[in-house]
Short mmCIF file of C-alpha atoms in Angstrom, two decimals:
data_model
loop_
_atom_site.label_atom_id
_atom_site.label_comp_id
_atom_site.label_asym_id
_atom_site.label_seq_id
_atom_site.Cartn_x
_atom_site.Cartn_y
_atom_site.Cartn_z
CA MET I 1 7.36 -5.16 -46.13
CA PHE I 2 3.73 -3.25 -44.52
CA TRP I 3 4.35 -0.75 -41.87
CA PHE I 4 1.80 -2.90 -39.10
CA THR I 5 4.38 -6.30 -39.65
CA GLN I 6 7.59 -4.53 -38.44
CA GLY I 7 8.96 -5.24 -34.89
CA LEU I 8 5.78 -4.79 -32.49
CA CYS I 9 4.31 -2.25 -34.01
CA PHE I 10 0.89 -3.22 -34.41
CA LEU I 11 0.76 -3.85 -30.45
CA PRO I 12 0.44 -0.44 -29.68
CA ALA I 13 -1.13 0.34 -33.77
CA PHE I 14 -4.21 -2.51 -32.31
CA LEU I 15 -4.69 -0.52 -28.87
CA VAL I 16 -4.96 2.69 -30.34
CA THR I 17 -7.38 1.21 -32.35
CA TRP I 18 -9.30 -0.43 -30.80
CA SER I 19 -9.74 1.15 -27.60
CA SER I 20 -10.59 4.47 -29.82
CA SER I 21 -13.07 1.83 -31.38
CA THR I 22 -14.79 1.11 -27.52
CA PHE I 23 -15.48 4.49 -27.16
CA ILE I 24 -17.46 5.93 -30.18
CA VAL I 25 -19.40 2.50 -31.26
CA SER I 26 -20.36 2.45 -27.44
CA TYR I 27 -21.16 6.12 -28.11
CA ILE I 28 -22.58 5.85 -31.20
CA ILE I 29 -25.19 2.86 -30.16
CA ALA I 30 -26.22 4.65 -27.02
CA ILE I 31 -27.31 7.82 -29.30
CA TYR I 32 -29.08 5.28 -31.66
CA ARG I 33 -31.09 3.92 -28.37
CA HIS I 34 -31.54 7.73 -27.33
CA ASP I 35 -29.91 6.52 -23.85
CA VAL I 36 -27.80 9.04 -23.26
CA ASP I 37 -27.82 12.75 -24.51
CA ILE I 38 -25.86 13.66 -27.82
CA ILE I 39 -23.51 16.01 -25.95
CA PHE I 40 -20.79 15.66 -23.29
CA PRO I 41 -22.02 12.37 -21.61
CA TYR I 42 -19.73 10.50 -19.38
CA ILE I 43 -18.00 7.28 -21.03
CA SER I 44 -19.60 5.48 -18.34
CA ASP I 45 -22.84 6.09 -18.76
CA THR I 46 -22.25 5.92 -23.01
CA GLY I 47 -22.22 1.69 -21.07
CA ALA I 48 -24.23 2.26 -18.84
CA ASN I 49 -27.50 -0.25 -20.56
CA PRO I 50 -27.35 -3.23 -22.79
CA PRO I 51 -26.60 -3.68 -25.39
CA GLU I 52 -24.22 -1.52 -25.28
CA SER I 53 -23.47 -1.63 -21.84
CA CYS I 54 -22.42 -5.50 -23.48
CA ILE I 55 -20.05 -4.64 -26.00
CA PHE I 56 -18.39 -1.81 -23.57
CA GLY I 57 -17.77 -4.51 -21.45
CA LEU I 58 -15.73 -6.75 -23.97
CA MET I 59 -14.16 -3.80 -26.27
CA THR I 60 -13.05 -2.42 -23.18
CA PHE I 61 -11.74 -6.33 -21.53
CA ILE I 62 -9.76 -6.65 -25.11
CA SER I 63 -8.34 -3.27 -25.17
CA ALA I 64 -7.09 -3.99 -21.30
CA CYS I 65 -5.39 -7.29 -22.24
CA ALA I 66 -3.45 -4.82 -25.71
CA GLY I 67 -3.00 -2.80 -23.08
CA THR I 68 -1.05 -5.22 -20.83
CA ALA I 69 1.11 -6.25 -24.01
CA THR I 70 1.69 -3.34 -25.05
CA ILE I 71 3.35 -2.29 -21.63
CA TYR I 72 5.05 -4.94 -20.55
CA ALA I 73 6.57 -5.08 -24.22
CA ARG I 74 7.69 -1.42 -23.76
CA TYR I 75 8.97 -2.54 -20.37
CA LYS I 76 10.82 -5.08 -21.75
CA LEU I 77 12.43 -2.69 -24.40
CA VAL I 78 13.31 0.05 -22.22
CA GLU I 79 15.10 -3.11 -20.07
CA LYS I 80 17.02 -4.37 -23.03
CA LEU I 81 18.24 -0.21 -23.08
CA ILE I 82 19.10 -0.24 -19.42
CA ALA I 83 21.38 -3.38 -20.43
CA ASP I 84 23.30 -1.79 -22.90
CA THR I 85 23.34 1.95 -21.51
CA ARG I 86 22.17 2.14 -18.61
CA VAL I 87 20.66 5.93 -18.33
CA VAL I 88 17.54 4.66 -16.43
CA SER I 89 16.76 3.36 -13.13
CA PRO I 90 15.71 -0.05 -13.48
CA CYS I 91 13.60 0.46 -10.19
CA LEU I 92 11.87 3.73 -12.16
CA ASN I 93 11.26 1.18 -15.44
CA LYS I 94 9.44 -1.42 -12.88
CA THR I 95 7.91 1.50 -11.28
CA ALA I 96 6.05 2.41 -14.04
CA LEU I 97 5.33 -1.06 -15.31
CA ALA I 98 3.27 -1.88 -12.28
CA PHE I 99 1.85 1.56 -12.36
CA GLY I 100 0.53 0.60 -16.25
CA MET I 101 -0.25 -2.81 -14.85
CA SER I 102 -2.48 -0.70 -12.01
CA SER I 103 -4.31 0.98 -14.81
CA CYS I 104 -5.02 -1.69 -17.16
CA LEU I 105 -6.65 -3.69 -14.20
CA GLY I 106 -8.63 -0.90 -13.34
CA MET I 107 -9.92 -0.38 -17.10
CA CYS I 108 -11.07 -4.16 -16.69
CA VAL I 109 -12.58 -3.15 -12.99
CA VAL I 110 -14.82 -0.41 -15.06
CA ALA I 111 -15.51 -2.69 -17.80
CA THR I 112 -17.36 -5.61 -15.25
CA PHE I 113 -18.63 -3.29 -13.26
CA GLN I 114 -21.10 -1.00 -14.65
CA GLU I 115 -21.51 2.39 -13.35
CA THR I 116 -25.67 2.09 -12.54
CA THR I 117 -25.06 -1.06 -11.55
CA VAL I 118 -22.76 -1.14 -8.59
CA THR I 119 -21.45 2.72 -9.00
CA VAL I 120 -19.08 2.28 -6.03
CA VAL I 121 -17.06 -0.57 -7.54
CA HIS I 122 -17.25 1.22 -10.97
CA ASP I 123 -15.90 4.82 -9.19
CA ILE I 124 -12.93 2.73 -7.32
CA GLY I 125 -12.14 1.21 -10.60
CA ALA I 126 -12.30 4.14 -12.75
CA LEU I 127 -9.65 5.63 -9.91
CA VAL I 128 -7.61 2.52 -10.53
CA PHE I 129 -7.70 3.19 -14.11
CA PHE I 130 -7.23 7.08 -14.28
CA VAL I 131 -3.99 7.67 -11.65
CA PRO I 132 -1.99 5.21 -12.43
CA GLY I 133 -2.72 5.25 -15.92
CA ILE I 134 -1.49 9.14 -15.44
CA SER I 135 1.69 8.37 -13.35
CA TYR I 136 2.44 5.64 -16.40
CA ILE I 137 2.65 8.10 -18.96
CA THR I 138 4.03 10.49 -16.82
CA LEU I 139 6.76 8.41 -15.92
CA GLN I 140 7.03 6.93 -19.46
CA SER I 141 7.59 10.67 -20.96
CA VAL I 142 10.78 11.23 -18.63
CA ILE I 143 12.74 7.40 -19.47
CA SER I 144 12.06 8.77 -23.35
CA TYR I 145 13.94 11.60 -22.02
CA TYR I 146 16.22 9.51 -20.08
CA VAL I 147 17.09 6.74 -23.13
CA TYR I 148 16.94 9.32 -25.64
CA PRO I 149 18.62 8.93 -28.38
CA PHE I 150 18.21 5.22 -28.04
CA GLY I 151 14.74 5.86 -27.97
CA ALA I 152 12.31 8.11 -29.24
CA SER I 153 13.27 11.28 -30.88
CA LEU I 154 13.39 14.38 -29.08
CA GLY I 155 10.88 15.88 -30.60
CA VAL I 156 8.98 12.71 -29.58
CA CYS I 157 9.79 13.12 -26.30
CA ARG I 158 8.51 16.79 -26.39
CA VAL I 159 5.25 15.34 -27.92
CA ARG I 160 5.08 12.51 -24.94
CA LEU I 161 5.50 15.01 -22.38
CA GLY I 162 2.73 17.38 -23.67
CA ILE I 163 0.33 14.68 -23.92
CA ALA I 164 0.89 13.49 -20.04
CA THR I 165 1.05 17.28 -18.87
CA LEU I 166 -2.77 17.69 -20.69
CA ALA I 167 -3.64 14.61 -19.09
CA ILE I 168 -2.66 15.82 -15.29
CA LEU I 169 -4.33 19.43 -15.87
CA ALA I 170 -7.48 17.61 -17.30
CA PHE I 171 -7.74 15.16 -14.92
CA PHE I 172 -8.27 17.02 -11.26
CA PRO I 173 -11.76 19.16 -13.32
CA THR I 174 -12.49 15.65 -13.54
CA VAL I 175 -12.85 14.65 -9.70
CA ILE I 176 -13.19 17.87 -8.56
CA CYS I 177 -16.47 19.21 -10.35
CA ALA I 178 -17.72 15.51 -10.56
CA GLY I 179 -18.09 15.66 -6.77
CA PHE I 180 -20.32 18.92 -7.60
CA VAL I 181 -22.84 16.97 -9.84
CA LYS I 182 -26.01 15.52 -7.95
CA GLN I 183 -27.91 14.36 -10.59
CA THR I 184 -27.34 10.23 -11.34
CA THR I 185 -29.58 9.56 -14.27
CA LEU I 186 -28.61 9.54 -18.03
CA HIS I 187 -29.89 12.28 -19.57
CA ARG I 188 -29.44 15.44 -18.03
CA ASP I 189 -30.89 19.17 -18.66
CA GLU I 190 -29.48 22.06 -19.50
CA GLY I 191 -31.26 24.23 -16.42
CA ASP I 192 -29.73 22.24 -13.86
CA LYS I 193 -27.56 23.44 -11.54
CA ASP I 194 -25.11 21.16 -11.49
CA TYR I 195 -25.35 20.73 -15.77
CA PRO I 196 -21.76 23.37 -15.81
CA PHE I 197 -19.77 20.67 -13.22
CA HIS I 198 -21.55 17.56 -15.67
CA VAL I 199 -20.11 18.95 -18.65
CA ALA I 200 -16.80 20.17 -17.52
CA SER I 201 -16.42 16.68 -15.91
CA ALA I 202 -16.85 14.72 -18.64
CA VAL I 203 -15.56 16.92 -21.14
CA CYS I 204 -12.19 16.60 -19.04
CA GLU I 205 -12.35 12.94 -18.25
CA TRP I 206 -12.75 12.18 -22.05
CA THR I 207 -9.67 14.30 -22.78
CA VAL I 208 -7.78 12.19 -20.07
CA ALA I 209 -8.62 8.79 -21.52
CA PHE I 210 -7.57 10.44 -25.47
CA SER I 211 -4.55 11.55 -23.93
CA PHE I 212 -3.81 7.67 -22.76
CA ILE I 213 -4.48 6.48 -26.78
CA CYS I 214 -2.37 9.57 -28.33
CA PHE I 215 0.36 8.66 -25.73
CA PHE I 216 0.31 4.92 -27.03
CA LEU I 217 0.34 5.94 -30.82
CA THR I 218 4.07 7.50 -30.03
CA TYR I 219 4.79 4.08 -29.30
CA ILE I 220 4.74 2.70 -32.79
CA GLU I 221 7.72 4.08 -34.22
CA ASP I 222 9.73 2.88 -31.11
CA PHE I 223 7.90 -0.29 -31.56
CA LYS I 224 9.26 -1.00 -35.35
CA LEU I 225 13.07 -1.11 -33.63
CA PHE I 226 12.58 -4.77 -31.46
CA THR I 227 10.50 -7.95 -31.25
CA LEU I 228 10.17 -10.41 -28.33
CA ARG I 229 10.71 -13.86 -28.35
CA VAL I 230 9.68 -17.00 -26.02
CA THR I 231 11.89 -19.68 -25.31
CA THR I 232 11.19 -23.36 -24.03
CA GLU I 233 13.85 -24.84 -21.94
CA TYR I 234 12.74 -28.53 -19.87
CA ASP I 235 13.90 -28.72 -16.47
CA GLU I 236 16.99 -31.30 -16.06
#
């Protein structure tokens, strides 16, 4: 039996692979077409112009769908652990689910409204993606400790907490430094006064995004242990 056929581990595996490909493919195309600078463009910059904007939008939407499925599956797993052990508050699990779904919605907004076309809506979508996303992985890190040893190993719990901490620390420079960036063009010059702020903000943005990806990577072992079934009932 192949490892990705065990339980539902194909969900986080696909999410991690596809999301990584989304960022990398759009970046490579944008670089090839000279639409962005090689050194530290914003993620959204790599999907601002066609044809990479079309590819970025489609792949990001698929990532959001995969994220929704993975987050819901994780919710059901924790719900089962709660029913068996009662070590976690159901309210905490539902709150994490709400944050996760909100983050996926923000991802869809980012994919639909390009940065250079509808900037305000795009920026709102980015905040809806990042803030609930960080809240989600933080709550899941807490939940992981609560359900230990029934869920992940202690080592995985620590890794999740480390990733969540990194995402939190990287998020603040992303937003704060972006506030000092005045130039809105896709190509930057090292002589610009706001260039250091742009670099710091972009690096931290990529850090937060790949923190999410690495966090879902830790789900793979957990998802090998369970499956979900849909039942159909007729109403009498």
